[in-house]
PDB file of C-alpha atoms in Angstrom:
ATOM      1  CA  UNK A  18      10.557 -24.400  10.393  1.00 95.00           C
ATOM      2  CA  UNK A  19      14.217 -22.856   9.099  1.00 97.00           C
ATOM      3  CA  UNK A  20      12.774 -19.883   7.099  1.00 98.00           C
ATOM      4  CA  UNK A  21      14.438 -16.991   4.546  1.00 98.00           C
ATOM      5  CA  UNK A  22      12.208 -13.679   5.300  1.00 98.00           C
ATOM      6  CA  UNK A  23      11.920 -11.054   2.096  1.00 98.00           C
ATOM      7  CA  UNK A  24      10.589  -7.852   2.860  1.00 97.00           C
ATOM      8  CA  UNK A  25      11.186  -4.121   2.933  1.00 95.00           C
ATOM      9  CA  UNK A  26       8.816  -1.746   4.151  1.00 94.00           C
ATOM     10  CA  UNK A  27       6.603  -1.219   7.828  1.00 95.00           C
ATOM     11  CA  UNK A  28       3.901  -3.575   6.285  1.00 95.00           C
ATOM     12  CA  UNK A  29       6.042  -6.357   6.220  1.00 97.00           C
ATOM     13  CA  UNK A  30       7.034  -5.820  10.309  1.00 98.00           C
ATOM     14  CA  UNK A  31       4.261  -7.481  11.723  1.00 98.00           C
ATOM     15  CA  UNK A  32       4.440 -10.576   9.764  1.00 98.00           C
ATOM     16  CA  UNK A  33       8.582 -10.565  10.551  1.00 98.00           C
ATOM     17  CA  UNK A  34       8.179 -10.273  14.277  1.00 98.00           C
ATOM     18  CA  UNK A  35       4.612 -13.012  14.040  1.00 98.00           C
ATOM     19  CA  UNK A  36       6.993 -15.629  12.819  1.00 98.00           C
ATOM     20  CA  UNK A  37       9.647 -15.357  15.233  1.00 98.00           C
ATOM     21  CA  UNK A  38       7.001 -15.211  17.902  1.00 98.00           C
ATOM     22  CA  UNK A  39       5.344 -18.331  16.473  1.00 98.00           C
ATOM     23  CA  UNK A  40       9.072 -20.331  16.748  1.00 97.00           C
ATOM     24  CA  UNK A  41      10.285 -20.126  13.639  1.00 98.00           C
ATOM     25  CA  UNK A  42      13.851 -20.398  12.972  1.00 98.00           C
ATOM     26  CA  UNK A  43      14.546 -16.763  10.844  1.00 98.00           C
ATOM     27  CA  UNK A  44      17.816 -18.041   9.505  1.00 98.00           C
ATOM     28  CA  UNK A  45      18.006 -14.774   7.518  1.00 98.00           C
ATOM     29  CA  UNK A  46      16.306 -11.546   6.600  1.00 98.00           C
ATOM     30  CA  UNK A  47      16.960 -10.205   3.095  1.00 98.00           C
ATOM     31  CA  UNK A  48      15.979  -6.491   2.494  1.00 97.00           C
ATOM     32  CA  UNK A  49      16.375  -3.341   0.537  1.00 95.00           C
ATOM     33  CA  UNK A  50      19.972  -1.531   1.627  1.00 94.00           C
ATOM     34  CA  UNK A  51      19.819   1.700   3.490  1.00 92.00           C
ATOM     35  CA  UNK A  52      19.204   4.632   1.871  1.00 89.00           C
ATOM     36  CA  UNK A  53      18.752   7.930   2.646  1.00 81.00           C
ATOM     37  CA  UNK A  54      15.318   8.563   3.799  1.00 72.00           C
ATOM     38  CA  UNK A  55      13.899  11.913   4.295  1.00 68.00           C
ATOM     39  CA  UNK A  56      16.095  15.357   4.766  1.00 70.00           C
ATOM     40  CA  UNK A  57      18.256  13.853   6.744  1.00 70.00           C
ATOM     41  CA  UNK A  58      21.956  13.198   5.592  1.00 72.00           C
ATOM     42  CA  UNK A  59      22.414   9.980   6.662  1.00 85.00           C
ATOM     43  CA  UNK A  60      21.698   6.155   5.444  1.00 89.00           C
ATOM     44  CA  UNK A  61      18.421   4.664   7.221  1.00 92.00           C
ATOM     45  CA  UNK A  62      17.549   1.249   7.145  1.00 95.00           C
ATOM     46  CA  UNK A  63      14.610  -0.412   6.125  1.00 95.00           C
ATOM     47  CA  UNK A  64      11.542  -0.966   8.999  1.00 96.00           C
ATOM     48  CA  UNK A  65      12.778  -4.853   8.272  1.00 98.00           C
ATOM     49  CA  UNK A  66      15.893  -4.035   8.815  1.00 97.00           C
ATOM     50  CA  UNK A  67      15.370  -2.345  12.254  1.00 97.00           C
ATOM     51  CA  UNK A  68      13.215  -4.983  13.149  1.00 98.00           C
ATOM     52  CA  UNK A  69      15.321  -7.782  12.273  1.00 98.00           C
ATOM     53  CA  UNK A  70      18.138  -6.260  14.274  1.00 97.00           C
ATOM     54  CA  UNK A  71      15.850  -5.241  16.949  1.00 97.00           C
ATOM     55  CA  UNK A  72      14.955  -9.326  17.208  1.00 98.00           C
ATOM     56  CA  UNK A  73      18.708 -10.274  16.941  1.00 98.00           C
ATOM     57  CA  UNK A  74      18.243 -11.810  13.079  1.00 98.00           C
ATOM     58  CA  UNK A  75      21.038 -11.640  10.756  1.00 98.00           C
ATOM     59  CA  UNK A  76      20.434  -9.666   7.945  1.00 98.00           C
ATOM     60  CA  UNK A  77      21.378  -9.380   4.582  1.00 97.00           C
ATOM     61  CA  UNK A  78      21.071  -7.287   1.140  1.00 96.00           C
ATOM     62  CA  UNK A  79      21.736 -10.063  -1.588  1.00 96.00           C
ATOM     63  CA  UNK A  80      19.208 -12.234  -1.946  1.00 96.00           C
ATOM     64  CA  UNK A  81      21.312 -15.099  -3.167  1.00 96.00           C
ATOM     65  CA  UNK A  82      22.532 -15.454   0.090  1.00 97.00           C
ATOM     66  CA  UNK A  83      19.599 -17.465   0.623  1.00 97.00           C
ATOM     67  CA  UNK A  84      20.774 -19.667  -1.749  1.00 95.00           C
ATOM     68  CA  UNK A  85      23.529 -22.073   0.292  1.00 92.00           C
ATOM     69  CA  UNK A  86      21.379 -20.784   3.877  1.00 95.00           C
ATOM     70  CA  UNK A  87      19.385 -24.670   3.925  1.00 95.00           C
ATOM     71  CA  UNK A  88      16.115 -23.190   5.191  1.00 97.00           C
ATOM     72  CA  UNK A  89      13.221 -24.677   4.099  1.00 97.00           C
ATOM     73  CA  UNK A  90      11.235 -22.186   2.709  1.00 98.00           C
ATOM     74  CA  UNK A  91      11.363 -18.487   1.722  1.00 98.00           C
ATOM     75  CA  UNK A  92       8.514 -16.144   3.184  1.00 98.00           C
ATOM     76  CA  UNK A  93       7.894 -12.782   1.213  1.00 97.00           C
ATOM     77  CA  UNK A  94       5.880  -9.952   2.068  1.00 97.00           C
ATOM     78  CA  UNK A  95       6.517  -6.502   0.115  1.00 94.00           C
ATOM     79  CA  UNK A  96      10.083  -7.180  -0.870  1.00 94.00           C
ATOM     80  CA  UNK A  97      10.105  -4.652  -3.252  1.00 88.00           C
ATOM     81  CA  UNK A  98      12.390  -6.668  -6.035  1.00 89.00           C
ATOM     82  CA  UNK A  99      11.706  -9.752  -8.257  1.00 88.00           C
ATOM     83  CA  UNK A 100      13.516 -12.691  -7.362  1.00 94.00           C
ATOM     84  CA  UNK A 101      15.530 -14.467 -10.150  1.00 93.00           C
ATOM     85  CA  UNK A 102      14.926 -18.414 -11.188  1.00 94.00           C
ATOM     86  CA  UNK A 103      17.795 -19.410  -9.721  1.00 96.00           C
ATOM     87  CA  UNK A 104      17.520 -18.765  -6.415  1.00 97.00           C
ATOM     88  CA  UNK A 105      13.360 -19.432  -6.560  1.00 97.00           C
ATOM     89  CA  UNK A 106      15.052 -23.244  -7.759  1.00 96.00           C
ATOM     90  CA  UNK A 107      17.396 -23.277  -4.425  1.00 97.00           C
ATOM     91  CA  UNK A 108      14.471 -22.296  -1.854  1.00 97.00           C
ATOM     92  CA  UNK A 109      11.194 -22.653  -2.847  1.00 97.00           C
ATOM     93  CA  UNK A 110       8.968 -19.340  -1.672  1.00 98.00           C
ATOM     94  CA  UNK A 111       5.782 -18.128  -0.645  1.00 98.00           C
ATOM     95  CA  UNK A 112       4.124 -14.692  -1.149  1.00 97.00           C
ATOM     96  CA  UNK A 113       1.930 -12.454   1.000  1.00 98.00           C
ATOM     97  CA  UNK A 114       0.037 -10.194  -1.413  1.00 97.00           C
ATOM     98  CA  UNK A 115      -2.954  -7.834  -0.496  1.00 97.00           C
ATOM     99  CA  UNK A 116      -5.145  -8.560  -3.651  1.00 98.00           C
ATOM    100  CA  UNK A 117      -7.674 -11.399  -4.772  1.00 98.00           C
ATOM    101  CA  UNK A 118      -5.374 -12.967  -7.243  1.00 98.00           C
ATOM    102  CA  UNK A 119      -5.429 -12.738 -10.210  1.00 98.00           C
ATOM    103  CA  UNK A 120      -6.919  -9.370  -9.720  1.00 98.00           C
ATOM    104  CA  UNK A 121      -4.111  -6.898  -9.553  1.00 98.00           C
ATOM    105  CA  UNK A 122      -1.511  -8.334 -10.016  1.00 97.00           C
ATOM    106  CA  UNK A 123       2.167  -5.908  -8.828  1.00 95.00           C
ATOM    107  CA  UNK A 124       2.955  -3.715  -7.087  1.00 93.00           C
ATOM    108  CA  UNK A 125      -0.325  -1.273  -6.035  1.00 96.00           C
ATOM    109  CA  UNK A 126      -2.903  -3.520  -5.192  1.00 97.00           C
ATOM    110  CA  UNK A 127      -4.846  -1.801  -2.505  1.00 97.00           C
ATOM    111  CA  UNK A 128      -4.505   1.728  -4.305  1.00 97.00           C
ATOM    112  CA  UNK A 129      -6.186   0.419  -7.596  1.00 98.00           C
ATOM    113  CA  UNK A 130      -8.926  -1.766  -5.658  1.00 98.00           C
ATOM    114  CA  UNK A 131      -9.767   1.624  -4.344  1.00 98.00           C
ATOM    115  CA  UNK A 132      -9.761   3.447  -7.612  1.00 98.00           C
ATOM    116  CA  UNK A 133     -11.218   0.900  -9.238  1.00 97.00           C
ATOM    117  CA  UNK A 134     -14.475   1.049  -6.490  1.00 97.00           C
ATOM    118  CA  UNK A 135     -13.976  -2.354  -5.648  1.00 98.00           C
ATOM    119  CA  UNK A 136     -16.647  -3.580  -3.200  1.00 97.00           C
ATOM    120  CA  UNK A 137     -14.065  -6.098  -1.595  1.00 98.00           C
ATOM    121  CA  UNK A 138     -10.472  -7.161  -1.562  1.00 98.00           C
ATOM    122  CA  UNK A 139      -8.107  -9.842   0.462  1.00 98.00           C
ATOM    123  CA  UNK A 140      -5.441 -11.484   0.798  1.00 98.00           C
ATOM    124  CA  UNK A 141      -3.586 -14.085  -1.118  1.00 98.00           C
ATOM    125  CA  UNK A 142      -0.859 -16.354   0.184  1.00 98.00           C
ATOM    126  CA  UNK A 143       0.630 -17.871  -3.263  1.00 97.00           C
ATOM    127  CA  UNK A 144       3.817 -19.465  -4.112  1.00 97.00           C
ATOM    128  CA  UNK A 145       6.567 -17.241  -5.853  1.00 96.00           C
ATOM    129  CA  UNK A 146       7.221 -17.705  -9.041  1.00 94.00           C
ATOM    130  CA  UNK A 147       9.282 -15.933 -11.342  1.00 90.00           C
ATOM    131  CA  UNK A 148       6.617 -14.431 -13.421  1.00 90.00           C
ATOM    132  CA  UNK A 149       4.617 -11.700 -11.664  1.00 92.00           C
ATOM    133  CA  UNK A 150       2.181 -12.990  -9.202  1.00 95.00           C
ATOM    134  CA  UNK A 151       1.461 -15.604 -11.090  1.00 95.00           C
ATOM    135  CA  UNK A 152       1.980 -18.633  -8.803  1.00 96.00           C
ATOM    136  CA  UNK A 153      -0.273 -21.004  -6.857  1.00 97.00           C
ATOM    137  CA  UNK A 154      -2.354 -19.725  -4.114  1.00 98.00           C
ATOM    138  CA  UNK A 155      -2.388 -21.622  -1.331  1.00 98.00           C
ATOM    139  CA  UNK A 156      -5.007 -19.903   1.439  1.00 97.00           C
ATOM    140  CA  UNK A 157      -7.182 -16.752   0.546  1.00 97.00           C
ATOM    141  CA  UNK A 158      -9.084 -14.575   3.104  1.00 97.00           C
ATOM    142  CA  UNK A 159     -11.722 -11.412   1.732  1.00 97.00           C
ATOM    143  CA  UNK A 160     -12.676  -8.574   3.114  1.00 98.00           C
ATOM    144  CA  UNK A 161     -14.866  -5.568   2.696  1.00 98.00           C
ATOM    145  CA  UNK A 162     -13.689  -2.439   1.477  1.00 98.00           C
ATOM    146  CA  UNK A 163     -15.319   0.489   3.900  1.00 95.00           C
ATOM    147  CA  UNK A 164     -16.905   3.638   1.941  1.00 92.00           C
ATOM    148  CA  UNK A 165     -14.662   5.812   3.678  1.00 92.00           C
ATOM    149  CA  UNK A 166     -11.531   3.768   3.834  1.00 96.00           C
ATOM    150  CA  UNK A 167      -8.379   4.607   3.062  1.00 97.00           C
ATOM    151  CA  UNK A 168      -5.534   3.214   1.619  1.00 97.00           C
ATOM    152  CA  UNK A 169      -3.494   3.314   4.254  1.00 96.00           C
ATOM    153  CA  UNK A 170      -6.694   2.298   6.774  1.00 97.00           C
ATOM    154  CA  UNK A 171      -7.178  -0.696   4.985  1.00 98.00           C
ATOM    155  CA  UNK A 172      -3.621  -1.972   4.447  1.00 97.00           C
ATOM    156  CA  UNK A 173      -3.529  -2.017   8.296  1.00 97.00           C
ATOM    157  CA  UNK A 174      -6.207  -4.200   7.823  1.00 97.00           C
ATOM    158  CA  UNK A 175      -4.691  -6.580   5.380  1.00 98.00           C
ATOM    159  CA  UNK A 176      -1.365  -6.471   6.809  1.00 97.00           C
ATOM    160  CA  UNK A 177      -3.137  -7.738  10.124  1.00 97.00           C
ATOM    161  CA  UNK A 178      -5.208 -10.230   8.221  1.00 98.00           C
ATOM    162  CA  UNK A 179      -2.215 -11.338   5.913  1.00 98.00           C
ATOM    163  CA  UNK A 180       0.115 -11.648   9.218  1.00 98.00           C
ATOM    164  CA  UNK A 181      -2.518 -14.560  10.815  1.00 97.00           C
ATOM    165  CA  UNK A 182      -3.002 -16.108   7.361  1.00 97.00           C
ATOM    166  CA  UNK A 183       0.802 -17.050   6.764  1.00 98.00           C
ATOM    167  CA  UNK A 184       1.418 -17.912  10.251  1.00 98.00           C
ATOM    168  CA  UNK A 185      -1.852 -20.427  10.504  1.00 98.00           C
ATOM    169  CA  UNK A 186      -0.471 -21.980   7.239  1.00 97.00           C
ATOM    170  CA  UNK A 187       2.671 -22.608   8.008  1.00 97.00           C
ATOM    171  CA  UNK A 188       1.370 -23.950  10.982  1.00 97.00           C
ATOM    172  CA  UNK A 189      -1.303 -26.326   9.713  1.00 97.00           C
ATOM    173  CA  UNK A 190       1.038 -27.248   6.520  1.00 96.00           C
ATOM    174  CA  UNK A 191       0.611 -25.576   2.931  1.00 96.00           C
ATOM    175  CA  UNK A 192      -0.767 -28.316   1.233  1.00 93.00           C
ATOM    176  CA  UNK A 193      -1.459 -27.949  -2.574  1.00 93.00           C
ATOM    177  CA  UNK A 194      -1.819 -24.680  -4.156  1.00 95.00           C
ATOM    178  CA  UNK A 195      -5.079 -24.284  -6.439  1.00 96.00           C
ATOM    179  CA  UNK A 196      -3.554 -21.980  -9.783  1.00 97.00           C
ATOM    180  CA  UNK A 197      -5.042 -18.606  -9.962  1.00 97.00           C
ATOM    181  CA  UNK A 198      -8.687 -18.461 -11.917  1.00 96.00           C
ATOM    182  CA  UNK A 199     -10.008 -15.719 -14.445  1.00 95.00           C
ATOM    183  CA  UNK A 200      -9.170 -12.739 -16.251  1.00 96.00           C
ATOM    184  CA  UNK A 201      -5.896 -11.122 -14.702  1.00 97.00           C
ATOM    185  CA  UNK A 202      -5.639  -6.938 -13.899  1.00 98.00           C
ATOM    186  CA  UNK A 203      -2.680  -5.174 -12.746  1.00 97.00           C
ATOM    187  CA  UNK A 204      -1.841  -3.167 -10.250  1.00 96.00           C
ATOM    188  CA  UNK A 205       1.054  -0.821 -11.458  1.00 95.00           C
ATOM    189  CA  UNK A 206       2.570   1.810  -8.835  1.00 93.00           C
ATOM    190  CA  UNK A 207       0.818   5.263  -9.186  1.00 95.00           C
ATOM    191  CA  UNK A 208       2.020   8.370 -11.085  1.00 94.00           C
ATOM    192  CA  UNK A 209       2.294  12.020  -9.422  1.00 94.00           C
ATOM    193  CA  UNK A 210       0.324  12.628 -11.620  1.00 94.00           C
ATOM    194  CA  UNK A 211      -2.992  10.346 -11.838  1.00 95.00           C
ATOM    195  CA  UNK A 212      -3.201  12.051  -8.213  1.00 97.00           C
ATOM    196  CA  UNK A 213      -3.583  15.113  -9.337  1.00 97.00           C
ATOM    197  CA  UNK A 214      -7.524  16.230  -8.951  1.00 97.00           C
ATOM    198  CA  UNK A 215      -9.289  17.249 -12.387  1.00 97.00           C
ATOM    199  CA  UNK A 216     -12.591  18.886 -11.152  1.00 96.00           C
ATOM    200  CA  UNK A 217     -14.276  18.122 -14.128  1.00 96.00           C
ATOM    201  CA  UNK A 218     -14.292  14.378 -13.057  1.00 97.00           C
ATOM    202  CA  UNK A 219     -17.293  12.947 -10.881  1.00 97.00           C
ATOM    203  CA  UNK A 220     -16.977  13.359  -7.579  1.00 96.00           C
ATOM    204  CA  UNK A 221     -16.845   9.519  -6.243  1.00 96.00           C
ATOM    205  CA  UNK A 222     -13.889   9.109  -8.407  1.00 97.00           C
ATOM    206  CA  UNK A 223     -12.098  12.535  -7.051  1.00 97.00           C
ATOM    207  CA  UNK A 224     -13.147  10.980  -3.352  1.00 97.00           C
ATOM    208  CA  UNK A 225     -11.784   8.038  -4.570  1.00 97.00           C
ATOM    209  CA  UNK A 226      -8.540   9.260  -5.566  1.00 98.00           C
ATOM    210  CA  UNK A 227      -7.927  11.688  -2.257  1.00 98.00           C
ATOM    211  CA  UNK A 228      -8.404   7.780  -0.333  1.00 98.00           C
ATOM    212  CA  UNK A 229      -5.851   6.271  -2.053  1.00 97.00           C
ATOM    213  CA  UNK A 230      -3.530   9.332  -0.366  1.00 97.00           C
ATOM    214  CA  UNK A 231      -1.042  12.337  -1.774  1.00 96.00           C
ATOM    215  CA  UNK A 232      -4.092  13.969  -4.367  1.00 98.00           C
ATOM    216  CA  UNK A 233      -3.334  17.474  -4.779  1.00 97.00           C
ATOM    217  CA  UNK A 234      -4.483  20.060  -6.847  1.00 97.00           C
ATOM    218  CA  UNK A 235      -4.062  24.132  -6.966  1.00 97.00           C
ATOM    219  CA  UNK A 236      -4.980  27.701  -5.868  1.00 95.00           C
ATOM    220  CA  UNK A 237      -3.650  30.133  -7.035  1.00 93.00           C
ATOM    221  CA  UNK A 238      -0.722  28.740  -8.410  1.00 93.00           C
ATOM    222  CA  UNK A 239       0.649  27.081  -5.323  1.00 94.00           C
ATOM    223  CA  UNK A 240      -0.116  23.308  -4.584  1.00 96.00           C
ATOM    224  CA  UNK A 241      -2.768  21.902  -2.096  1.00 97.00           C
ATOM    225  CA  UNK A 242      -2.543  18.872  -0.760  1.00 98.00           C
ATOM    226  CA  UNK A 243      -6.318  17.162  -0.472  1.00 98.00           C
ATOM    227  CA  UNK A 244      -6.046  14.744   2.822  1.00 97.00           C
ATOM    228  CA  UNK A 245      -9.748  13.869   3.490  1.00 97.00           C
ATOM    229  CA  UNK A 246     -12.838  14.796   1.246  1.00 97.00           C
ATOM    230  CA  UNK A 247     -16.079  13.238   0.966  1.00 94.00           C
ATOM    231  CA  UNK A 248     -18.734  12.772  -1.975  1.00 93.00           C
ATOM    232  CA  UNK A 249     -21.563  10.754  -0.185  1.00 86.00           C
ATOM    233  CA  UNK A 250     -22.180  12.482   2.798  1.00 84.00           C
ATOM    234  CA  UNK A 251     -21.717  16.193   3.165  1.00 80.00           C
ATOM    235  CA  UNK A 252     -21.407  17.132   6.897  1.00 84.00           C
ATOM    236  CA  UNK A 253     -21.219  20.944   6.799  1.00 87.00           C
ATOM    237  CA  UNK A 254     -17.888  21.251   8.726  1.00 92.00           C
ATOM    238  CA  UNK A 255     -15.401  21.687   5.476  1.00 95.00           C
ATOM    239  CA  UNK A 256     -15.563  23.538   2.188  1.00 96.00           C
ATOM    240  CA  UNK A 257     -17.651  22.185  -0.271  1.00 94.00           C
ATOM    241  CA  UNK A 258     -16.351  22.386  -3.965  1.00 95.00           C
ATOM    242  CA  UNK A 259     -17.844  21.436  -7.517  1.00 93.00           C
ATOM    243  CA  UNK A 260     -16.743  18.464  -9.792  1.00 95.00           C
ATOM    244  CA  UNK A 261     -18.192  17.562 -12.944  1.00 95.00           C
ATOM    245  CA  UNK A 262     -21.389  15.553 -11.034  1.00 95.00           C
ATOM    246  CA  UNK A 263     -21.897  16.418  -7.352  1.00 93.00           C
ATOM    247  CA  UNK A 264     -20.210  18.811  -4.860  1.00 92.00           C
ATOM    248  CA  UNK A 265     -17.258  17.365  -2.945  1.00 95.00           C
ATOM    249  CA  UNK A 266     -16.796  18.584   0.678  1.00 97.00           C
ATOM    250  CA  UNK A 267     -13.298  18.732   1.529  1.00 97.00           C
ATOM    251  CA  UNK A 268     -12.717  18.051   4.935  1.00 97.00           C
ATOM    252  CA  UNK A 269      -8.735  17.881   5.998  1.00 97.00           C
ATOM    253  CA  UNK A 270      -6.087  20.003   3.104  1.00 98.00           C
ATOM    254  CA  UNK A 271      -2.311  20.905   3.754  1.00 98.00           C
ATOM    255  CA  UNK A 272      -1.164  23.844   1.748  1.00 96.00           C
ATOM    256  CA  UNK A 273       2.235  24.294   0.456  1.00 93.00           C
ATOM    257  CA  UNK A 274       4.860  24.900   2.660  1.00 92.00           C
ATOM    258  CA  UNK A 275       2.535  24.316   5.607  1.00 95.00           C
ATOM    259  CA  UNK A 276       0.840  21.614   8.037  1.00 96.00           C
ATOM    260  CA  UNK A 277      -2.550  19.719   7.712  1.00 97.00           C
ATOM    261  CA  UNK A 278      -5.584  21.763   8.712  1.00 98.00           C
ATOM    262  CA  UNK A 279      -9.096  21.586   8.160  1.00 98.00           C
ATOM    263  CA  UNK A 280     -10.252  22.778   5.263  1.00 97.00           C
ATOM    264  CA  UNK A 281     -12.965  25.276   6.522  1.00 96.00           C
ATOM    265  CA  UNK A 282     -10.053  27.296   8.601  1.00 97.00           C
ATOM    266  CA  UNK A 283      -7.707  27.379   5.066  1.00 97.00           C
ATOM    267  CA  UNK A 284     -10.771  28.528   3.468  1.00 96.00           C
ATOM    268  CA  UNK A 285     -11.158  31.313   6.116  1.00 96.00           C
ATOM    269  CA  UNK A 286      -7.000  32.028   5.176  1.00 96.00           C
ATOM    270  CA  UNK A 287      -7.722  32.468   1.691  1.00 95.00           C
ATOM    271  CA  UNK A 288     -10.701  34.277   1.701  1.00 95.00           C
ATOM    272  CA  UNK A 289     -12.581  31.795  -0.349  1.00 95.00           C
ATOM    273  CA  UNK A 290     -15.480  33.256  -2.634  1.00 92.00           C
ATOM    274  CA  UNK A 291     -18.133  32.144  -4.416  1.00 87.00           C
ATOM    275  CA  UNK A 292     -16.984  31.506  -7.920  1.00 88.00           C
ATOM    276  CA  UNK A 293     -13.159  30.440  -6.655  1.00 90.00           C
ATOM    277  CA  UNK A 294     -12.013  27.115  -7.846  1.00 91.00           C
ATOM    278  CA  UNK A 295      -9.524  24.707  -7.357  1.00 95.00           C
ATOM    279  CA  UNK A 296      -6.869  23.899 -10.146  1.00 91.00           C
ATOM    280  CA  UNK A 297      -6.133  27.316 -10.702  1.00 73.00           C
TER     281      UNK A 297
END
């Protein structure tokens, strides 16, 4: 099949390099432009971009250039940018998203299943429409969320599960999309700031929130980074901290300025007492 590929960031590699490998004809990849990335000086491209270029696909910034390409269909996976009427009535599209549609809908779906304690998640391959996530869904595959898993952990997952989904329905033919069913939730991109750990909150949501990835809180003024903690099962190997329910052990931290390190040896740095707490 002539296909348009959408996509952006490292999730959307595997799926990229699955199609080609499955003998698709990538007429065209269409991805964020380079940007600078990092300390570096310099413009980097996109992990789509690299890949594409790495594979020997032509590649391109403007998404209406998909417009006059004659491919048959458009595949998108984490694009990063809503695409217009116009050109979704010049090549009709289909979406990879990591959710069970209609639940959360945009942009953070597998943060906000987390911090929402969603039992389960999946993955949804639906046809683009203009609205937000709001179009047919044409194959759907579930999966457990783990009680330690982390965002990143279980995008892997979906991104893996997501990759075999579009490439067995394109494959097999998309047949007739059934419309999304029940009461929608969205998924909007996180604040700085809903990461940041209030200790007066139970201690499953705080574990919760340190999953999802970047929580922080303070000591003494300067910023901690929280990498791993746990509320269910307290092992005796970190630093174990009270919340407004049950202590949270905090396993893995990375101070200011400095590199990851378990959180007993920072503790040891610092000189941690009884009666210290965090968000000071």
């Amino acid at each position: 099949m002539r296909l348009a590929f959408l996509g952006s960031p490292e999730a959307a590699v595997p799926p990229l390099r699955a199609l080609v490998e499955a003998g698709h004809d990538v007429a065209l990849v269409v991805t964020q432009p380079d940007k600078r990335r990092g300390r570096g000086p310099g413009l980097l491209p996109t992990p789509v971009k690299a890949a594409a270029l790495d594979l020997g696909l032509p590649v391109s910034d403007r998404v209406d250039d998909v417009v006059e390409l004659g491919a048959e269909l458009g595949v998108v996976v984490a694009y990063g940018r809503l695409v217009k009427a116009h050109v979704l009535a010049a090549l009709p599209m289909v979406n990879v998203h990591f959710s069970l549609l209609p639940r959360w809908r945009g942009a953070a779906p597998v943060e906000r299943a987390i911090l929402a304690g969603d039992a389960e998640t999946g993955v949804c391959l639906m046809g683009l429409e203009e609205g937000l996530d709001t179009g047919p869904v044409f194959r759907r595959a579930r999966v457990d969320i783990g009680e330690d898993e982390t965002a990143d952990e279980l995008r892997l997952r979906l991104i893996e599960l997501g990759t075999r989904l579009v490439v067995d329905a394109l494959a097999a033919g998309l047949g007739d999309g059934e419309p999304q069913a029940g009461e929608p939730t969205y998924a909007a991109k996180l604040d700085v700031d809903e990461l940041c750990l209030d200790w007066s909150r139970p201690a499953e949501e705080l574990e919760r929130i340190v999953r999802v990835g970047r929580a922080w809180t303070t000591f003494r003024g300067r910023r901690l980074k929280v990498l791993r903690a746990c509320a269910h099962r307290v092992t005796g190997t970190g630093l174990t901290v009270p919340t407004g329910t049950a202590p949270l052990e905090l396993l893995d931290v990375q101070p200011e300025g400095r590199s990851p390190m378990a959180a007993a040896e920072w503790a040891r740095g610092v000189r941690w007492q009884e009666g210290d707490r965090l968000g000071s």
